[in-house]
mmCIF file of the C-alpha atoms, coordinates in Angstrom:
data_MODEL
# 
_entry.id   MODEL 
# 
loop_
_atom_site.group_PDB 
_atom_site.id 
_atom_site.type_symbol 
_atom_site.label_atom_id 
_atom_site.label_alt_id 
_atom_site.label_comp_id 
_atom_site.label_asym_id 
_atom_site.label_entity_id 
_atom_site.label_seq_id 
_atom_site.pdbx_PDB_ins_code 
_atom_site.Cartn_x 
_atom_site.Cartn_y 
_atom_site.Cartn_z 
_atom_site.occupancy 
_atom_site.B_iso_or_equiv 
_atom_site.pdbx_formal_charge 
_atom_site.auth_seq_id 
_atom_site.auth_comp_id 
_atom_site.auth_asym_id 
_atom_site.auth_atom_id 
_atom_site.pdbx_PDB_model_num 
ATOM 1   C CA . MET A 1 1   ? -75.239  78.703 -126.913 1.00 0.00 ? 1   MET A CA 1 
ATOM 2   C CA . GLU A 1 2   ? -76.240  75.310 -128.305 1.00 0.00 ? 2   GLU A CA 1 
ATOM 3   C CA . THR A 1 3   ? -77.037  74.005 -124.814 1.00 0.00 ? 3   THR A CA 1 
ATOM 4   C CA . ARG A 1 4   ? -79.058  77.120 -124.035 1.00 0.00 ? 4   ARG A CA 1 
ATOM 5   C CA . GLY A 1 5   ? -80.919  76.717 -127.341 1.00 0.00 ? 5   GLY A CA 1 
ATOM 6   C CA . ARG A 1 6   ? -81.849  73.128 -126.506 1.00 0.00 ? 6   ARG A CA 1 
ATOM 7   C CA . ALA A 1 7   ? -83.039  74.191 -123.065 1.00 0.00 ? 7   ALA A CA 1 
ATOM 8   C CA . LEU A 1 8   ? -85.237  76.907 -124.556 1.00 0.00 ? 8   LEU A CA 1 
ATOM 9   C CA . ARG A 1 9   ? -86.732  74.463 -127.043 1.00 0.00 ? 9   ARG A CA 1 
ATOM 10  C CA . ALA A 1 10  ? -87.406  71.946 -124.271 1.00 0.00 ? 10  ALA A CA 1 
ATOM 11  C CA . ASP A 1 11  ? -89.036  74.656 -122.182 1.00 0.00 ? 11  ASP A CA 1 
ATOM 12  C CA . ALA A 1 12  ? -91.197  75.739 -125.117 1.00 0.00 ? 12  ALA A CA 1 
ATOM 13  C CA . GLU A 1 13  ? -92.255  72.131 -125.738 1.00 0.00 ? 13  GLU A CA 1 
ATOM 14  C CA . ARG A 1 14  ? -93.227  71.731 -122.085 1.00 0.00 ? 14  ARG A CA 1 
ATOM 15  C CA . THR A 1 15  ? -95.293  74.911 -122.268 1.00 0.00 ? 15  THR A CA 1 
ATOM 16  C CA . VAL A 1 16  ? -97.085  73.699 -125.396 1.00 0.00 ? 16  VAL A CA 1 
ATOM 17  C CA . ARG A 1 17  ? -97.801  70.326 -123.801 1.00 0.00 ? 17  ARG A CA 1 
ATOM 18  C CA . THR A 1 18  ? -99.123  72.025 -120.648 1.00 0.00 ? 18  THR A CA 1 
ATOM 19  C CA . ILE A 1 19  ? -101.456 74.173 -122.742 1.00 0.00 ? 19  ILE A CA 1 
ATOM 20  C CA . LEU A 1 20  ? -102.660 71.213 -124.809 1.00 0.00 ? 20  LEU A CA 1 
ATOM 21  C CA . GLU A 1 21  ? -103.312 69.062 -121.742 1.00 0.00 ? 21  GLU A CA 1 
ATOM 22  C CA . ALA A 1 22  ? -105.237 71.923 -120.125 1.00 0.00 ? 22  ALA A CA 1 
ATOM 23  C CA . ALA A 1 23  ? -107.169 72.513 -123.357 1.00 0.00 ? 23  ALA A CA 1 
ATOM 24  C CA . GLU A 1 24  ? -108.207 68.844 -123.435 1.00 0.00 ? 24  GLU A CA 1 
ATOM 25  C CA . ARG A 1 25  ? -109.503 68.965 -119.856 1.00 0.00 ? 25  ARG A CA 1 
ATOM 26  C CA . VAL A 1 26  ? -111.351 72.259 -120.320 1.00 0.00 ? 26  VAL A CA 1 
ATOM 27  C CA . LEU A 1 27  ? -112.832 71.542 -123.757 1.00 0.00 ? 27  LEU A CA 1 
ATOM 28  C CA . ALA A 1 28  ? -113.881 68.014 -122.814 1.00 0.00 ? 28  ALA A CA 1 
ATOM 29  C CA . ALA A 1 29  ? -115.950 69.552 -120.025 1.00 0.00 ? 29  ALA A CA 1 
ATOM 30  C CA . ASP A 1 30  ? -117.117 72.563 -122.085 1.00 0.00 ? 30  ASP A CA 1 
ATOM 31  C CA . PRO A 1 31  ? -116.514 72.534 -125.857 1.00 0.00 ? 31  PRO A CA 1 
ATOM 32  C CA . ALA A 1 32  ? -117.344 76.266 -125.956 1.00 0.00 ? 32  ALA A CA 1 
ATOM 33  C CA . ALA A 1 33  ? -114.637 77.224 -123.448 1.00 0.00 ? 33  ALA A CA 1 
ATOM 34  C CA . THR A 1 34  ? -112.543 80.288 -124.277 1.00 0.00 ? 34  THR A CA 1 
ATOM 35  C CA . MET A 1 35  ? -108.798 80.719 -124.709 1.00 0.00 ? 35  MET A CA 1 
ATOM 36  C CA . GLU A 1 36  ? -108.774 82.621 -121.426 1.00 0.00 ? 36  GLU A CA 1 
ATOM 37  C CA . GLN A 1 37  ? -110.314 79.667 -119.588 1.00 0.00 ? 37  GLN A CA 1 
ATOM 38  C CA . ILE A 1 38  ? -107.710 77.382 -121.125 1.00 0.00 ? 38  ILE A CA 1 
ATOM 39  C CA . ALA A 1 39  ? -104.917 79.741 -120.072 1.00 0.00 ? 39  ALA A CA 1 
ATOM 40  C CA . VAL A 1 40  ? -106.200 79.756 -116.484 1.00 0.00 ? 40  VAL A CA 1 
ATOM 41  C CA . ALA A 1 41  ? -106.359 75.953 -116.434 1.00 0.00 ? 41  ALA A CA 1 
ATOM 42  C CA . ALA A 1 42  ? -102.816 75.766 -117.838 1.00 0.00 ? 42  ALA A CA 1 
ATOM 43  C CA . GLY A 1 43  ? -101.513 78.242 -115.273 1.00 0.00 ? 43  GLY A CA 1 
ATOM 44  C CA . VAL A 1 44  ? -100.130 80.584 -117.918 1.00 0.00 ? 44  VAL A CA 1 
ATOM 45  C CA . ALA A 1 45  ? -100.976 84.054 -119.173 1.00 0.00 ? 45  ALA A CA 1 
ATOM 46  C CA . ARG A 1 46  ? -103.465 84.382 -121.998 1.00 0.00 ? 46  ARG A CA 1 
ATOM 47  C CA . THR A 1 47  ? -100.759 86.088 -124.047 1.00 0.00 ? 47  THR A CA 1 
ATOM 48  C CA . THR A 1 48  ? -98.654  82.925 -123.713 1.00 0.00 ? 48  THR A CA 1 
ATOM 49  C CA . VAL A 1 49  ? -101.445 80.827 -125.198 1.00 0.00 ? 49  VAL A CA 1 
ATOM 50  C CA . HIS A 1 50  ? -101.921 83.315 -128.046 1.00 0.00 ? 50  HIS A CA 1 
ATOM 51  C CA . ARG A 1 51  ? -98.179  83.365 -128.685 1.00 0.00 ? 51  ARG A CA 1 
ATOM 52  C CA . ARG A 1 52  ? -98.217  79.596 -129.214 1.00 0.00 ? 52  ARG A CA 1 
ATOM 53  C CA . PHE A 1 53  ? -101.593 79.433 -130.970 1.00 0.00 ? 53  PHE A CA 1 
ATOM 54  C CA . ALA A 1 54  ? -102.793 82.439 -132.959 1.00 0.00 ? 54  ALA A CA 1 
ATOM 55  C CA . THR A 1 55  ? -106.479 81.456 -132.783 1.00 0.00 ? 55  THR A CA 1 
ATOM 56  C CA . ARG A 1 56  ? -108.754 79.098 -130.931 1.00 0.00 ? 56  ARG A CA 1 
ATOM 57  C CA . GLU A 1 57  ? -109.158 77.102 -134.138 1.00 0.00 ? 57  GLU A CA 1 
ATOM 58  C CA . ALA A 1 58  ? -105.368 76.731 -134.388 1.00 0.00 ? 58  ALA A CA 1 
ATOM 59  C CA . LEU A 1 59  ? -105.288 75.428 -130.817 1.00 0.00 ? 59  LEU A CA 1 
ATOM 60  C CA . VAL A 1 60  ? -108.018 72.863 -131.490 1.00 0.00 ? 60  VAL A CA 1 
ATOM 61  C CA . GLU A 1 61  ? -106.238 71.768 -134.672 1.00 0.00 ? 61  GLU A CA 1 
ATOM 62  C CA . ALA A 1 62  ? -102.960 71.346 -132.779 1.00 0.00 ? 62  ALA A CA 1 
ATOM 63  C CA . LEU A 1 63  ? -104.822 69.394 -130.112 1.00 0.00 ? 63  LEU A CA 1 
ATOM 64  C CA . ALA A 1 64  ? -106.240 67.003 -132.718 1.00 0.00 ? 64  ALA A CA 1 
ATOM 65  C CA . THR A 1 65  ? -102.775 66.542 -134.245 1.00 0.00 ? 65  THR A CA 1 
ATOM 66  C CA . TRP A 1 66  ? -101.298 65.843 -130.806 1.00 0.00 ? 66  TRP A CA 1 
ATOM 67  C CA . ALA A 1 67  ? -103.973 63.220 -130.084 1.00 0.00 ? 67  ALA A CA 1 
ATOM 68  C CA . THR A 1 68  ? -103.384 61.567 -133.455 1.00 0.00 ? 68  THR A CA 1 
ATOM 69  C CA . GLU A 1 69  ? -99.686  61.226 -132.622 1.00 0.00 ? 69  GLU A CA 1 
ATOM 70  C CA . ARG A 1 70  ? -100.528 59.756 -129.195 1.00 0.00 ? 70  ARG A CA 1 
ATOM 71  C CA . PHE A 1 71  ? -102.905 57.294 -130.881 1.00 0.00 ? 71  PHE A CA 1 
ATOM 72  C CA . HIS A 1 72  ? -100.209 56.162 -133.307 1.00 0.00 ? 72  HIS A CA 1 
ATOM 73  C CA . GLN A 1 73  ? -97.645  55.798 -130.537 1.00 0.00 ? 73  GLN A CA 1 
ATOM 74  C CA . ALA A 1 74  ? -100.139 53.829 -128.433 1.00 0.00 ? 74  ALA A CA 1 
ATOM 75  C CA . VAL A 1 75  ? -100.532 51.196 -131.141 1.00 0.00 ? 75  VAL A CA 1 
ATOM 76  C CA . THR A 1 76  ? -96.851  51.029 -132.127 1.00 0.00 ? 76  THR A CA 1 
ATOM 77  C CA . ALA A 1 77  ? -95.655  50.827 -128.498 1.00 0.00 ? 77  ALA A CA 1 
ATOM 78  C CA . ALA A 1 78  ? -97.627  47.596 -128.068 1.00 0.00 ? 78  ALA A CA 1 
ATOM 79  C CA . ARG A 1 79  ? -95.403  45.963 -130.734 1.00 0.00 ? 79  ARG A CA 1 
ATOM 80  C CA . PRO A 1 80  ? -98.324  44.348 -132.590 1.00 0.00 ? 80  PRO A CA 1 
ATOM 81  C CA . LEU A 1 81  ? -96.030  42.872 -135.250 1.00 0.00 ? 81  LEU A CA 1 
ATOM 82  C CA . THR A 1 82  ? -93.565  41.149 -132.903 1.00 0.00 ? 82  THR A CA 1 
ATOM 83  C CA . SER A 1 83  ? -95.140  40.488 -129.482 1.00 0.00 ? 83  SER A CA 1 
ATOM 84  C CA . PRO A 1 84  ? -97.110  37.252 -128.931 1.00 0.00 ? 84  PRO A CA 1 
ATOM 85  C CA . PRO A 1 85  ? -100.525 37.934 -130.527 1.00 0.00 ? 85  PRO A CA 1 
ATOM 86  C CA . LEU A 1 86  ? -102.575 37.674 -127.312 1.00 0.00 ? 86  LEU A CA 1 
ATOM 87  C CA . VAL A 1 87  ? -100.150 39.931 -125.421 1.00 0.00 ? 87  VAL A CA 1 
ATOM 88  C CA . ALA A 1 88  ? -100.082 42.441 -128.277 1.00 0.00 ? 88  ALA A CA 1 
ATOM 89  C CA . LEU A 1 89  ? -103.870 42.442 -128.619 1.00 0.00 ? 89  LEU A CA 1 
ATOM 90  C CA . HIS A 1 90  ? -104.331 43.226 -124.931 1.00 0.00 ? 90  HIS A CA 1 
ATOM 91  C CA . GLN A 1 91  ? -101.609 45.900 -124.899 1.00 0.00 ? 91  GLN A CA 1 
ATOM 92  C CA . VAL A 1 92  ? -102.886 47.626 -128.038 1.00 0.00 ? 92  VAL A CA 1 
ATOM 93  C CA . THR A 1 93  ? -106.355 47.699 -126.507 1.00 0.00 ? 93  THR A CA 1 
ATOM 94  C CA . ALA A 1 94  ? -105.154 49.106 -123.173 1.00 0.00 ? 94  ALA A CA 1 
ATOM 95  C CA . ASN A 1 95  ? -102.941 51.722 -124.832 1.00 0.00 ? 95  ASN A CA 1 
ATOM 96  C CA . VAL A 1 96  ? -105.638 52.895 -127.234 1.00 0.00 ? 96  VAL A CA 1 
ATOM 97  C CA . LEU A 1 97  ? -108.204 53.091 -124.436 1.00 0.00 ? 97  LEU A CA 1 
ATOM 98  C CA . GLN A 1 98  ? -105.818 55.310 -122.478 1.00 0.00 ? 98  GLN A CA 1 
ATOM 99  C CA . VAL A 1 99  ? -105.674 57.725 -125.416 1.00 0.00 ? 99  VAL A CA 1 
ATOM 100 C CA . LYS A 1 100 ? -109.385 57.626 -126.238 1.00 0.00 ? 100 LYS A CA 1 
ATOM 101 C CA . ILE A 1 101 ? -110.338 58.183 -122.597 1.00 0.00 ? 101 ILE A CA 1 
ATOM 102 C CA . GLY A 1 102 ? -107.662 60.769 -121.823 1.00 0.00 ? 102 GLY A CA 1 
ATOM 103 C CA . TRP A 1 103 ? -107.992 62.720 -125.093 1.00 0.00 ? 103 TRP A CA 1 
ATOM 104 C CA . SER A 1 104 ? -111.687 62.298 -125.858 1.00 0.00 ? 104 SER A CA 1 
ATOM 105 C CA . PHE A 1 105 ? -112.266 65.861 -127.089 1.00 0.00 ? 105 PHE A CA 1 
ATOM 106 C CA . ALA A 1 106 ? -109.154 65.894 -129.268 1.00 0.00 ? 106 ALA A CA 1 
ATOM 107 C CA . MET A 1 107 ? -109.867 62.455 -130.755 1.00 0.00 ? 107 MET A CA 1 
ATOM 108 C CA . SER A 1 108 ? -113.354 63.606 -131.708 1.00 0.00 ? 108 SER A CA 1 
ATOM 109 C CA . ARG A 1 109 ? -111.807 66.504 -133.639 1.00 0.00 ? 109 ARG A CA 1 
ATOM 110 C CA . THR A 1 110 ? -109.402 64.424 -135.727 1.00 0.00 ? 110 THR A CA 1 
ATOM 111 C CA . ALA A 1 111 ? -110.222 65.127 -139.364 1.00 0.00 ? 111 ALA A CA 1 
ATOM 112 C CA . PRO A 1 112 ? -109.986 62.104 -141.705 1.00 0.00 ? 112 PRO A CA 1 
ATOM 113 C CA . SER A 1 113 ? -109.275 64.517 -144.568 1.00 0.00 ? 113 SER A CA 1 
ATOM 114 C CA . ASP A 1 114 ? -106.093 65.764 -142.891 1.00 0.00 ? 114 ASP A CA 1 
ATOM 115 C CA . PRO A 1 115 ? -103.127 64.174 -144.756 1.00 0.00 ? 115 PRO A CA 1 
ATOM 116 C CA . GLU A 1 116 ? -101.153 63.395 -141.598 1.00 0.00 ? 116 GLU A CA 1 
ATOM 117 C CA . ALA A 1 117 ? -104.195 61.950 -139.829 1.00 0.00 ? 117 ALA A CA 1 
ATOM 118 C CA . ALA A 1 118 ? -104.954 59.848 -142.909 1.00 0.00 ? 118 ALA A CA 1 
ATOM 119 C CA . ARG A 1 119 ? -101.369 58.549 -142.973 1.00 0.00 ? 119 ARG A CA 1 
ATOM 120 C CA . VAL A 1 120 ? -101.453 57.654 -139.287 1.00 0.00 ? 120 VAL A CA 1 
ATOM 121 C CA . HIS A 1 121 ? -104.793 55.872 -139.525 1.00 0.00 ? 121 HIS A CA 1 
ATOM 122 C CA . ALA A 1 122 ? -103.635 53.935 -142.587 1.00 0.00 ? 122 ALA A CA 1 
ATOM 123 C CA . ASP A 1 123 ? -100.556 52.752 -140.700 1.00 0.00 ? 123 ASP A CA 1 
ATOM 124 C CA . VAL A 1 124 ? -102.637 51.818 -137.638 1.00 0.00 ? 124 VAL A CA 1 
ATOM 125 C CA . LEU A 1 125 ? -105.033 49.878 -139.885 1.00 0.00 ? 125 LEU A CA 1 
ATOM 126 C CA . ALA A 1 126 ? -102.104 48.016 -141.461 1.00 0.00 ? 126 ALA A CA 1 
ATOM 127 C CA . GLN A 1 127 ? -100.701 47.104 -138.040 1.00 0.00 ? 127 GLN A CA 1 
ATOM 128 C CA . CYS A 1 128 ? -104.102 45.934 -136.773 1.00 0.00 ? 128 CYS A CA 1 
ATOM 129 C CA . ASP A 1 129 ? -104.660 43.917 -139.944 1.00 0.00 ? 129 ASP A CA 1 
ATOM 130 C CA . ARG A 1 130 ? -101.357 42.126 -139.433 1.00 0.00 ? 130 ARG A CA 1 
ATOM 131 C CA . LEU A 1 131 ? -102.082 41.575 -135.734 1.00 0.00 ? 131 LEU A CA 1 
ATOM 132 C CA . PHE A 1 132 ? -105.435 39.967 -136.511 1.00 0.00 ? 132 PHE A CA 1 
ATOM 133 C CA . ARG A 1 133 ? -103.821 37.729 -139.113 1.00 0.00 ? 133 ARG A CA 1 
ATOM 134 C CA . ARG A 1 134 ? -101.213 36.681 -136.558 1.00 0.00 ? 134 ARG A CA 1 
ATOM 135 C CA . ALA A 1 135 ? -103.976 36.012 -134.033 1.00 0.00 ? 135 ALA A CA 1 
ATOM 136 C CA . GLN A 1 136 ? -105.735 33.815 -136.569 1.00 0.00 ? 136 GLN A CA 1 
ATOM 137 C CA . GLU A 1 137 ? -102.528 31.927 -137.362 1.00 0.00 ? 137 GLU A CA 1 
ATOM 138 C CA . ALA A 1 138 ? -101.990 31.382 -133.621 1.00 0.00 ? 138 ALA A CA 1 
ATOM 139 C CA . GLY A 1 139 ? -105.477 29.884 -133.264 1.00 0.00 ? 139 GLY A CA 1 
ATOM 140 C CA . LEU A 1 140 ? -106.952 32.756 -131.239 1.00 0.00 ? 140 LEU A CA 1 
ATOM 141 C CA . LEU A 1 141 ? -109.427 33.333 -134.058 1.00 0.00 ? 141 LEU A CA 1 
ATOM 142 C CA . SER A 1 142 ? -110.947 30.474 -136.027 1.00 0.00 ? 142 SER A CA 1 
ATOM 143 C CA . ALA A 1 143 ? -109.579 29.774 -139.492 1.00 0.00 ? 143 ALA A CA 1 
ATOM 144 C CA . ASP A 1 144 ? -112.845 30.835 -141.161 1.00 0.00 ? 144 ASP A CA 1 
ATOM 145 C CA . THR A 1 145 ? -113.161 34.146 -139.297 1.00 0.00 ? 145 THR A CA 1 
ATOM 146 C CA . ASP A 1 146 ? -113.897 37.157 -141.507 1.00 0.00 ? 146 ASP A CA 1 
ATOM 147 C CA . LEU A 1 147 ? -111.024 39.352 -140.318 1.00 0.00 ? 147 LEU A CA 1 
ATOM 148 C CA . LYS A 1 148 ? -112.481 42.559 -141.709 1.00 0.00 ? 148 LYS A CA 1 
ATOM 149 C CA . TRP A 1 149 ? -115.682 41.982 -139.760 1.00 0.00 ? 149 TRP A CA 1 
ATOM 150 C CA . ALA A 1 150 ? -113.694 40.964 -136.646 1.00 0.00 ? 150 ALA A CA 1 
ATOM 151 C CA . ARG A 1 151 ? -111.758 44.244 -136.763 1.00 0.00 ? 151 ARG A CA 1 
ATOM 152 C CA . ARG A 1 152 ? -114.988 46.246 -137.075 1.00 0.00 ? 152 ARG A CA 1 
ATOM 153 C CA . VAL A 1 153 ? -116.410 44.435 -134.043 1.00 0.00 ? 153 VAL A CA 1 
ATOM 154 C CA . TYR A 1 154 ? -113.160 45.097 -132.178 1.00 0.00 ? 154 TYR A CA 1 
ATOM 155 C CA . TYR A 1 155 ? -113.264 48.827 -132.964 1.00 0.00 ? 155 TYR A CA 1 
ATOM 156 C CA . ALA A 1 156 ? -116.888 48.983 -131.795 1.00 0.00 ? 156 ALA A CA 1 
ATOM 157 C CA . LEU A 1 157 ? -115.968 47.253 -128.533 1.00 0.00 ? 157 LEU A CA 1 
ATOM 158 C CA . ILE A 1 158 ? -113.146 49.728 -127.939 1.00 0.00 ? 158 ILE A CA 1 
ATOM 159 C CA . HIS A 1 159 ? -115.507 52.628 -128.605 1.00 0.00 ? 159 HIS A CA 1 
ATOM 160 C CA . GLU A 1 160 ? -118.035 51.315 -126.077 1.00 0.00 ? 160 GLU A CA 1 
ATOM 161 C CA . ALA A 1 161 ? -115.313 50.618 -123.500 1.00 0.00 ? 161 ALA A CA 1 
ATOM 162 C CA . ALA A 1 162 ? -113.961 54.155 -123.933 1.00 0.00 ? 162 ALA A CA 1 
ATOM 163 C CA . GLU A 1 163 ? -117.444 55.586 -123.401 1.00 0.00 ? 163 GLU A CA 1 
ATOM 164 C CA . GLU A 1 164 ? -117.780 53.552 -120.218 1.00 0.00 ? 164 GLU A CA 1 
ATOM 165 C CA . GLY A 1 165 ? -114.352 54.614 -119.012 1.00 0.00 ? 165 GLY A CA 1 
ATOM 166 C CA . ARG A 1 166 ? -114.718 58.409 -119.338 1.00 0.00 ? 166 ARG A CA 1 
ATOM 167 C CA . GLU A 1 167 ? -114.510 58.874 -115.565 1.00 0.00 ? 167 GLU A CA 1 
ATOM 168 C CA . ILE A 1 168 ? -111.687 56.388 -115.050 1.00 0.00 ? 168 ILE A CA 1 
ATOM 169 C CA . VAL A 1 169 ? -108.368 57.735 -113.790 1.00 0.00 ? 169 VAL A CA 1 
ATOM 170 C CA . ASP A 1 170 ? -106.899 54.484 -112.508 1.00 0.00 ? 170 ASP A CA 1 
ATOM 171 C CA . VAL A 1 171 ? -104.621 52.619 -114.924 1.00 0.00 ? 171 VAL A CA 1 
ATOM 172 C CA . GLY A 1 172 ? -105.665 49.294 -113.390 1.00 0.00 ? 172 GLY A CA 1 
ATOM 173 C CA . ALA A 1 173 ? -109.301 50.005 -114.247 1.00 0.00 ? 173 ALA A CA 1 
ATOM 174 C CA . VAL A 1 174 ? -108.371 50.726 -117.863 1.00 0.00 ? 174 VAL A CA 1 
ATOM 175 C CA . ASP A 1 175 ? -106.467 47.428 -117.932 1.00 0.00 ? 175 ASP A CA 1 
ATOM 176 C CA . GLN A 1 176 ? -109.606 45.640 -116.758 1.00 0.00 ? 176 GLN A CA 1 
ATOM 177 C CA . LEU A 1 177 ? -111.633 47.315 -119.499 1.00 0.00 ? 177 LEU A CA 1 
ATOM 178 C CA . ALA A 1 178 ? -109.050 46.164 -122.040 1.00 0.00 ? 178 ALA A CA 1 
ATOM 179 C CA . ALA A 1 179 ? -109.271 42.597 -120.708 1.00 0.00 ? 179 ALA A CA 1 
ATOM 180 C CA . ARG A 1 180 ? -113.068 42.720 -121.083 1.00 0.00 ? 180 ARG A CA 1 
ATOM 181 C CA . VAL A 1 181 ? -112.799 43.932 -124.683 1.00 0.00 ? 181 VAL A CA 1 
ATOM 182 C CA . VAL A 1 182 ? -110.347 41.175 -125.627 1.00 0.00 ? 182 VAL A CA 1 
ATOM 183 C CA . ASP A 1 183 ? -112.342 38.491 -123.820 1.00 0.00 ? 183 ASP A CA 1 
ATOM 184 C CA . THR A 1 184 ? -115.564 39.578 -125.552 1.00 0.00 ? 184 THR A CA 1 
ATOM 185 C CA . LEU A 1 185 ? -113.829 39.635 -128.935 1.00 0.00 ? 185 LEU A CA 1 
ATOM 186 C CA . LEU A 1 186 ? -112.357 36.161 -128.555 1.00 0.00 ? 186 LEU A CA 1 
ATOM 187 C CA . HIS A 1 187 ? -115.119 34.405 -126.599 1.00 0.00 ? 187 HIS A CA 1 
ATOM 188 C CA . GLY A 1 188 ? -118.305 36.417 -127.089 1.00 0.00 ? 188 GLY A CA 1 
ATOM 189 C CA . VAL A 1 189 ? -121.049 36.899 -124.516 1.00 0.00 ? 189 VAL A CA 1 
ATOM 190 C CA . GLY A 1 190 ? -123.214 33.842 -125.099 1.00 0.00 ? 190 GLY A CA 1 
ATOM 191 C CA . ALA A 1 191 ? -123.293 30.708 -122.946 1.00 0.00 ? 191 ALA A CA 1 
ATOM 192 C CA . PRO A 1 192 ? -121.140 27.806 -124.128 1.00 0.00 ? 192 PRO A CA 1 
ATOM 193 C CA . VAL A 1 193 ? -122.962 25.506 -126.546 1.00 0.00 ? 193 VAL A CA 1 
ATOM 194 C CA . GLN A 1 194 ? -124.260 22.482 -124.647 1.00 0.00 ? 194 GLN A CA 1 
ATOM 195 C CA . PRO A 1 195 ? -123.493 19.037 -126.105 1.00 0.00 ? 195 PRO A CA 1 
ATOM 196 C CA . LEU A 1 196 ? -126.400 17.029 -127.517 1.00 0.00 ? 196 LEU A CA 1 
ATOM 197 C CA . PRO A 1 197 ? -127.859 14.277 -125.289 1.00 0.00 ? 197 PRO A CA 1 
ATOM 198 C CA . ARG A 1 198 ? -125.878 11.055 -125.520 1.00 0.00 ? 198 ARG A CA 1 
ATOM 199 C CA . ARG A 1 199 ? -127.400 7.993  -127.107 1.00 0.00 ? 199 ARG A CA 1 
ATOM 200 C CA . THR A 1 200 ? -128.157 5.104  -124.773 1.00 0.00 ? 200 THR A CA 1 
ATOM 201 C CA . VAL A 1 201 ? -129.152 1.499  -125.351 1.00 0.00 ? 201 VAL A CA 1 
ATOM 202 C CA . GLY A 1 202 ? -132.031 1.329  -127.797 1.00 0.00 ? 202 GLY A CA 1 
ATOM 203 C CA . GLY A 1 203 ? -131.214 4.725  -129.279 1.00 0.00 ? 203 GLY A CA 1 
ATOM 204 C CA . VAL A 1 204 ? -133.020 6.641  -126.534 1.00 0.00 ? 204 VAL A CA 1 
ATOM 205 C CA . GLY A 1 205 ? -131.299 9.870  -125.458 1.00 0.00 ? 205 GLY A CA 1 
ATOM 206 C CA . SER A 1 206 ? -131.074 11.295 -121.961 1.00 0.00 ? 206 SER A CA 1 
ATOM 207 C CA . SER A 1 207 ? -134.169 13.389 -122.689 1.00 0.00 ? 207 SER A CA 1 
ATOM 208 C CA . GLY A 1 208 ? -136.233 10.207 -122.884 1.00 0.00 ? 208 GLY A CA 1 
ATOM 209 C CA . ARG A 1 209 ? -137.063 10.723 -126.577 1.00 0.00 ? 209 ARG A CA 1 
ATOM 210 C CA . ASP A 1 210 ? -135.838 8.603  -129.427 1.00 0.00 ? 210 ASP A CA 1 
ATOM 211 C CA . ALA A 1 211 ? -132.575 10.095 -130.654 1.00 0.00 ? 211 ALA A CA 1 
ATOM 212 C CA . ASP A 1 212 ? -133.811 10.010 -134.245 1.00 0.00 ? 212 ASP A CA 1 
ATOM 213 C CA . GLU A 1 213 ? -136.507 12.526 -133.271 1.00 0.00 ? 213 GLU A CA 1 
ATOM 214 C CA . HIS A 1 214 ? -133.961 15.074 -131.980 1.00 0.00 ? 214 HIS A CA 1 
ATOM 215 C CA . PRO A 1 215 ? -133.304 17.853 -134.539 1.00 0.00 ? 215 PRO A CA 1 
ATOM 216 C CA . GLY A 1 216 ? -129.591 17.720 -133.789 1.00 0.00 ? 216 GLY A CA 1 
ATOM 217 C CA . SER A 1 217 ? -129.334 14.033 -134.569 1.00 0.00 ? 217 SER A CA 1 
ATOM 218 C CA . ARG A 1 218 ? -130.092 14.424 -138.256 1.00 0.00 ? 218 ARG A CA 1 
# 
């Protein structure tokens, strides 16, 4: 009986996951989609969906909770507290992009006021804070970097990358987006600063002007 009970629970969990995955696809395309449309996409009877989720609102709430759990797992799986900082930064970025791209509707419905969502986001913030401190200690970020500002820039970059990657289905493409986010965070988008003209005999720089007249020489 115990084995049969475990099998039934596993089957029920698979059904719930199938419904949630179908709900994400359908609602991302049409936020006004009905329970019946979700049932069709999931390949189950409408009564099965209603048995698992009493109302459409309950389904959306469960979807947001599911996405929050995936988000938390995405960050933790990258081992931000133990992996080399650069490796962890790239893996966190790639994992989070996978969730934000694959669960865009659900992530947009996550309520900050929900106690579980608040707990998860607080833990993610703590892990990211530690990762950025480790990155600074490793020399990836300059010693005078404002880490709070750096994290805000990083979150904005991830948001923009996720928006760009809505149509992506290839994992390799997501990995490239992650690499772009990390590269932009660490190196920016501007051209490298050019060195000032060298002084030559007589104090005349390569520009032909007296070096003392160059703004950078003072």
